[in-house]
XYZ file of C-alpha atoms in Angstrom:
305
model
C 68.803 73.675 21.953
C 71.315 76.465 21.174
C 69.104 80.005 22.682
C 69.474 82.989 20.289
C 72.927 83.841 18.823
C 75.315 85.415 21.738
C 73.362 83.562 24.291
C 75.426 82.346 27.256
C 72.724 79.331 28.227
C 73.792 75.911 27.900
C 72.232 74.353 24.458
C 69.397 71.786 24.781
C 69.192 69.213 21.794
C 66.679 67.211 23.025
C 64.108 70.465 23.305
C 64.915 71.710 20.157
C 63.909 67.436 18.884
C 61.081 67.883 21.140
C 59.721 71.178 20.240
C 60.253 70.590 16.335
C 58.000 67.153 16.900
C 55.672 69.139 19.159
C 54.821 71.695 16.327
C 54.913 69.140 13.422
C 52.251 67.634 15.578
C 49.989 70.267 16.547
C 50.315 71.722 12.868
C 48.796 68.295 11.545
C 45.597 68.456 13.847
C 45.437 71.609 13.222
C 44.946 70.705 9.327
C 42.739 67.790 10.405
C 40.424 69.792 12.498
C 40.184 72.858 9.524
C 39.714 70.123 7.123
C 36.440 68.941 8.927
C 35.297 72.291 9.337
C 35.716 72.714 5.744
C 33.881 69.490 4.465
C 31.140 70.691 6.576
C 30.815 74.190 5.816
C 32.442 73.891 1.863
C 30.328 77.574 1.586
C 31.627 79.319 4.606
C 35.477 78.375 4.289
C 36.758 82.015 4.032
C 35.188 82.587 7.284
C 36.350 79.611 8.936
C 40.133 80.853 7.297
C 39.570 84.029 8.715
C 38.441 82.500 11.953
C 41.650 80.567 12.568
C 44.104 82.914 11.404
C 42.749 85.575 13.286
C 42.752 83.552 16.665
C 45.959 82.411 16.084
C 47.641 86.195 15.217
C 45.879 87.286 18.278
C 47.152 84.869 20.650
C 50.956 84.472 19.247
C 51.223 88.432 19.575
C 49.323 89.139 22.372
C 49.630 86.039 24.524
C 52.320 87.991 26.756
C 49.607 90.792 27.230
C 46.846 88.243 27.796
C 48.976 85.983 31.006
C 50.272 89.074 32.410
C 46.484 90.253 32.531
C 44.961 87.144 33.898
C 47.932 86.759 36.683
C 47.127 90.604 37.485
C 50.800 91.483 36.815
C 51.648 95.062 36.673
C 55.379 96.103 35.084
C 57.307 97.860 37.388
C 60.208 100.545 37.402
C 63.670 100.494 38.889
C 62.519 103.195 41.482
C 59.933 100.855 41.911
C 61.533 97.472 42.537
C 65.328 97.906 42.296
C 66.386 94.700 43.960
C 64.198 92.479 41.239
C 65.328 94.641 38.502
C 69.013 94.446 39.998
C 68.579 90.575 39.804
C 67.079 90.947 36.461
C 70.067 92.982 35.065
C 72.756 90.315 36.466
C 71.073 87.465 35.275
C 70.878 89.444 31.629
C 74.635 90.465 32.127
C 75.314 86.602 32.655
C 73.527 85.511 29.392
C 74.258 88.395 27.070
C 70.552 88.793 26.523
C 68.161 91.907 26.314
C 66.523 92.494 29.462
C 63.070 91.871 29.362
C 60.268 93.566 30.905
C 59.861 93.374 34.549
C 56.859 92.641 36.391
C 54.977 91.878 39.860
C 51.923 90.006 40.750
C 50.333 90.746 43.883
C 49.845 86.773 45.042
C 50.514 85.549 47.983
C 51.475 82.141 45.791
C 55.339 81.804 45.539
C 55.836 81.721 42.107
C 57.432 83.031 38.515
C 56.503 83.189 34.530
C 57.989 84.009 31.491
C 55.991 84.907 28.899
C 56.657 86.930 25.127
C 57.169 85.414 21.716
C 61.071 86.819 21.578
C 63.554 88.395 23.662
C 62.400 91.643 22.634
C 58.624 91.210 23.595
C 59.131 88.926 26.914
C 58.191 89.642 30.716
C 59.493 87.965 33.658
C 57.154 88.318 36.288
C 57.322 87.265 40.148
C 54.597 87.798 42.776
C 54.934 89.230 45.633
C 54.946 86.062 48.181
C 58.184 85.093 46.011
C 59.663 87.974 46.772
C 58.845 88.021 50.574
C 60.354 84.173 50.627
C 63.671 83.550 48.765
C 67.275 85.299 49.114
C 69.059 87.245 46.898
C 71.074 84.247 45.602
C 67.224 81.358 45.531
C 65.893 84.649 43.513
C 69.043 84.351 40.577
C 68.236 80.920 40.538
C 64.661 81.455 39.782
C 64.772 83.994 37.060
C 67.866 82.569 35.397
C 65.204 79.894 35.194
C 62.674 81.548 33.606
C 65.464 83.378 31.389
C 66.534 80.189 29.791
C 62.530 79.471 28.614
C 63.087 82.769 27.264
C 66.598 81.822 25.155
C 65.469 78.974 24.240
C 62.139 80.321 22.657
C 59.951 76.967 24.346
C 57.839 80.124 25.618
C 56.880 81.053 21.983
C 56.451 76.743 21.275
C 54.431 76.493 24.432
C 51.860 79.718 23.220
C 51.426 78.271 19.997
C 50.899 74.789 21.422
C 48.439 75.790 23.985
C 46.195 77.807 21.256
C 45.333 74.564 19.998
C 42.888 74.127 22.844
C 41.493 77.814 22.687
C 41.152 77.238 18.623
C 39.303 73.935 18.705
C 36.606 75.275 21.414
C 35.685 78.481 19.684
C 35.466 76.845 16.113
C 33.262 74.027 17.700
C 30.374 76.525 18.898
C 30.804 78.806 15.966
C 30.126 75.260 13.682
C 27.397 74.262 16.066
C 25.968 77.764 16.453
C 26.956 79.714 13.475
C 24.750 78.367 11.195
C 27.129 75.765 9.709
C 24.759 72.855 10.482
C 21.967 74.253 7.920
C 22.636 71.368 5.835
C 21.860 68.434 8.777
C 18.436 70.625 9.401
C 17.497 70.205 6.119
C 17.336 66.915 5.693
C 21.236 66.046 3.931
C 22.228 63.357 5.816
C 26.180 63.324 4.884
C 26.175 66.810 6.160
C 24.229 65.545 9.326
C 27.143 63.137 10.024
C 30.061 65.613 9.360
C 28.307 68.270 11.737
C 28.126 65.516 14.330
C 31.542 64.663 14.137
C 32.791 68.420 14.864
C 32.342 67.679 18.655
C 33.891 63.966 18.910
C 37.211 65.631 16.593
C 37.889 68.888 18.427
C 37.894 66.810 21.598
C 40.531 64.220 20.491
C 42.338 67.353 18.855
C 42.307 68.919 22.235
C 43.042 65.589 23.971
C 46.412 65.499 22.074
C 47.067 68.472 22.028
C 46.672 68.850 25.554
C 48.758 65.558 25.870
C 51.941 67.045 23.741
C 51.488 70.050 25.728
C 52.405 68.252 29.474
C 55.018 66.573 27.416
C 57.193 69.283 26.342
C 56.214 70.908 29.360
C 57.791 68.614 31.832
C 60.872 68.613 29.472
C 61.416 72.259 29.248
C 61.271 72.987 33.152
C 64.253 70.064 33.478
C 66.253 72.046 30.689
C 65.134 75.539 32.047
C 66.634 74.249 35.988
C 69.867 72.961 33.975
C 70.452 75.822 32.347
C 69.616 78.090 34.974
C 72.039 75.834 37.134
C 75.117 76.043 34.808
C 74.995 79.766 34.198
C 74.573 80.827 37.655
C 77.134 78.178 38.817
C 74.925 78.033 41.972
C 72.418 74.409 41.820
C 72.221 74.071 45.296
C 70.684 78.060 45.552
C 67.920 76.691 42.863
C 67.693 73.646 44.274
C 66.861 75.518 47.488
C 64.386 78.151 45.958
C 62.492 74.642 44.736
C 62.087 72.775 48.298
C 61.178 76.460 49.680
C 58.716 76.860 47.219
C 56.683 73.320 46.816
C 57.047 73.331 50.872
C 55.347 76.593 50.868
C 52.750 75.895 48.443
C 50.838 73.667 51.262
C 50.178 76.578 53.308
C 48.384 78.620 50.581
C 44.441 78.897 50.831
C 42.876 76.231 48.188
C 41.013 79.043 46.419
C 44.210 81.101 45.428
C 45.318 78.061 44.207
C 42.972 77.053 41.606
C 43.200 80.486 40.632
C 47.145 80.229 39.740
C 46.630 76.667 38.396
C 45.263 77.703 34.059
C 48.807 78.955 34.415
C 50.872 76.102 35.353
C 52.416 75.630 32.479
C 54.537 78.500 32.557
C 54.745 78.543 36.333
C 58.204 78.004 37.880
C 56.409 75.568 39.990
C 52.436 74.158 39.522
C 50.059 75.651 41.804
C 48.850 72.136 42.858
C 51.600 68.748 43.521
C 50.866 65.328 41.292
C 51.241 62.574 44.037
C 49.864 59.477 41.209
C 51.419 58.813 38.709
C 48.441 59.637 36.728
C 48.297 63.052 37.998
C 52.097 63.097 36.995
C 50.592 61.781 33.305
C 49.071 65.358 32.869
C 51.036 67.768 34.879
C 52.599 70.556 32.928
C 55.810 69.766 35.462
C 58.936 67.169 36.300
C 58.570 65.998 40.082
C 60.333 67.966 42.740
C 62.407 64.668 43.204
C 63.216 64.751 39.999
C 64.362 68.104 39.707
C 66.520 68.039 42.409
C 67.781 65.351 41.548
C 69.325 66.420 38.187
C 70.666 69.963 40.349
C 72.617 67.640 42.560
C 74.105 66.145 39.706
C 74.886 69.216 38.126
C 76.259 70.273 41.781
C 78.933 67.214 41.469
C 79.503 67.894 37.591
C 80.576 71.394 39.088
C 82.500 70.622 42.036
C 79.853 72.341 44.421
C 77.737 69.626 46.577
């Protein structure tokens, strides 16, 4: 997919296919779980509306505010950081693209995000056991990384996608506890049914959802580390920030962990490995094999093993 207009990152037709099938797909359950709600609640539907719209405005314009919060990220100044926001300003230079806001976590996990519905709105942020672990040159690699998720607007795909989840919880207990189910109480047995089918078709909405999610996922980090690769000109530097990074990740306490790990989707790397192949079913990431794999290829494509 071609990023915005003036964008120097390698186009990506196979995440643009993927991301226009990801939405059409997550907009239809979206109409088949509203459309339950609605045959169950045919009185309350302009609260139910309400409901979903609401959610979703909140999340698609605040979901850069909302990660940055829950990964404790706080933006910083040049004065503050000038070597990130030096990196930060080549990697912009290299792209043509507004800079985006710039931001650290204090983690000891070695990690990145991108987050922000446009170029305008978005935040790279790095933590701090990043910063204390990669060179100048493993650094480029990783926000050039998160800069192409960012110019290719699979950020903005991902936030909408991932609402899915949030939506189909919080509708589920406000049918369940709301007073929706009035009708079952009373003694109308169609109503009965449709109430008891709220549960069972939020959680295959979710399922799916969830599903498409790890799909376009594991594409989008493959696209991000090709892009990231051919404006930089440097594969073997990313390639190198990757094996630091997984090799790193075994030395982390458990705990801190499984706190980074709601995030892995928009983690440079996921807090915890898939060694199955049914782990590798639902991670929100390509293997580390598989990444460098494609950087080495790029590496010969380039003329630099």
């Amino acid at each position: 997919m071609a990023g915005r207009r003036g964008s120097r990152f390698a186009g990506d037709r196979g995440l643009t296919a993927r991301m226009v099938m990801t939405m059409f797909f997550i907009g239809l359950l979206y109409v088949v779980l509203v459309g339950v709600l609605l045959a169950v609640a045919r009185g309350s539907w302009p609260l139910i509306v309400l409901l979903v719209g609401g959610l979703f405005v909140a999340q698609f314009w605040f979901s850069d505010s909302i990660a940055a919060y829950g990964m404790g990220a706080r933006q910083v100044t040049r004065e503050q950081a000038p070597e990130l926001h030096g990196a930060v300003d080549r990697i912009c230079a290299l792209a043509d693209m507004e800079k985006p806001k710039v931001a650290i976590a204090d983690s000891d996990v070695p990690n990145a995000f991108a987050t922000g519905r446009s170029e305008k709105t978005s935040l790279v942020c790095v933590t701090t056991g990043l910063l204390r672990r990669l060179e100048p040159e493993e650094l480029d690699g990783v926000l050039a990384h998160e800069m192409s998720h960012v110019a290719h607007k699979d950020v903005a795909v991902m936030t909408i996608a991932s609402f899915l989840g949030v939506l189909a919880g919080v509708i589920t207990r406000v049918a369940l506890w709301g007073g929706l189910a009035r009708g079952g109480r009373n003694g109308n047995n169609q109503a009965g049914l449709l109430i008891m089918l709220i549960p069972l078709v939020s959680a295959v909405v979710y399922a799916i959802g969830f599903l498409l999610t790890r799909l376009l996922s594991r594409y989008r980090e493959l696209s991000a580390d090709r892009g990231a690769a051919l404006l930089t000109g440097r594969p073997a530097a990313l390639a190198s920030a990757l094996t630091k990074i997984t090799g790193q990740m075994g030395r982390i306490p458990t705990r801190d962990l499984r706190e980074a790990e709601p995030y892995n989707a928009f983690y440079f790397v996921p807090a915890f490995s898939s060694g199955t192949s049914m782990a590798r079913l639902f991670s929100s990431h390509p293997t580390l094999e598989q990444r460098l794999d494609q950087l080495r290829k790029i590496g010969r494509e380039l003329g630099r093993p």
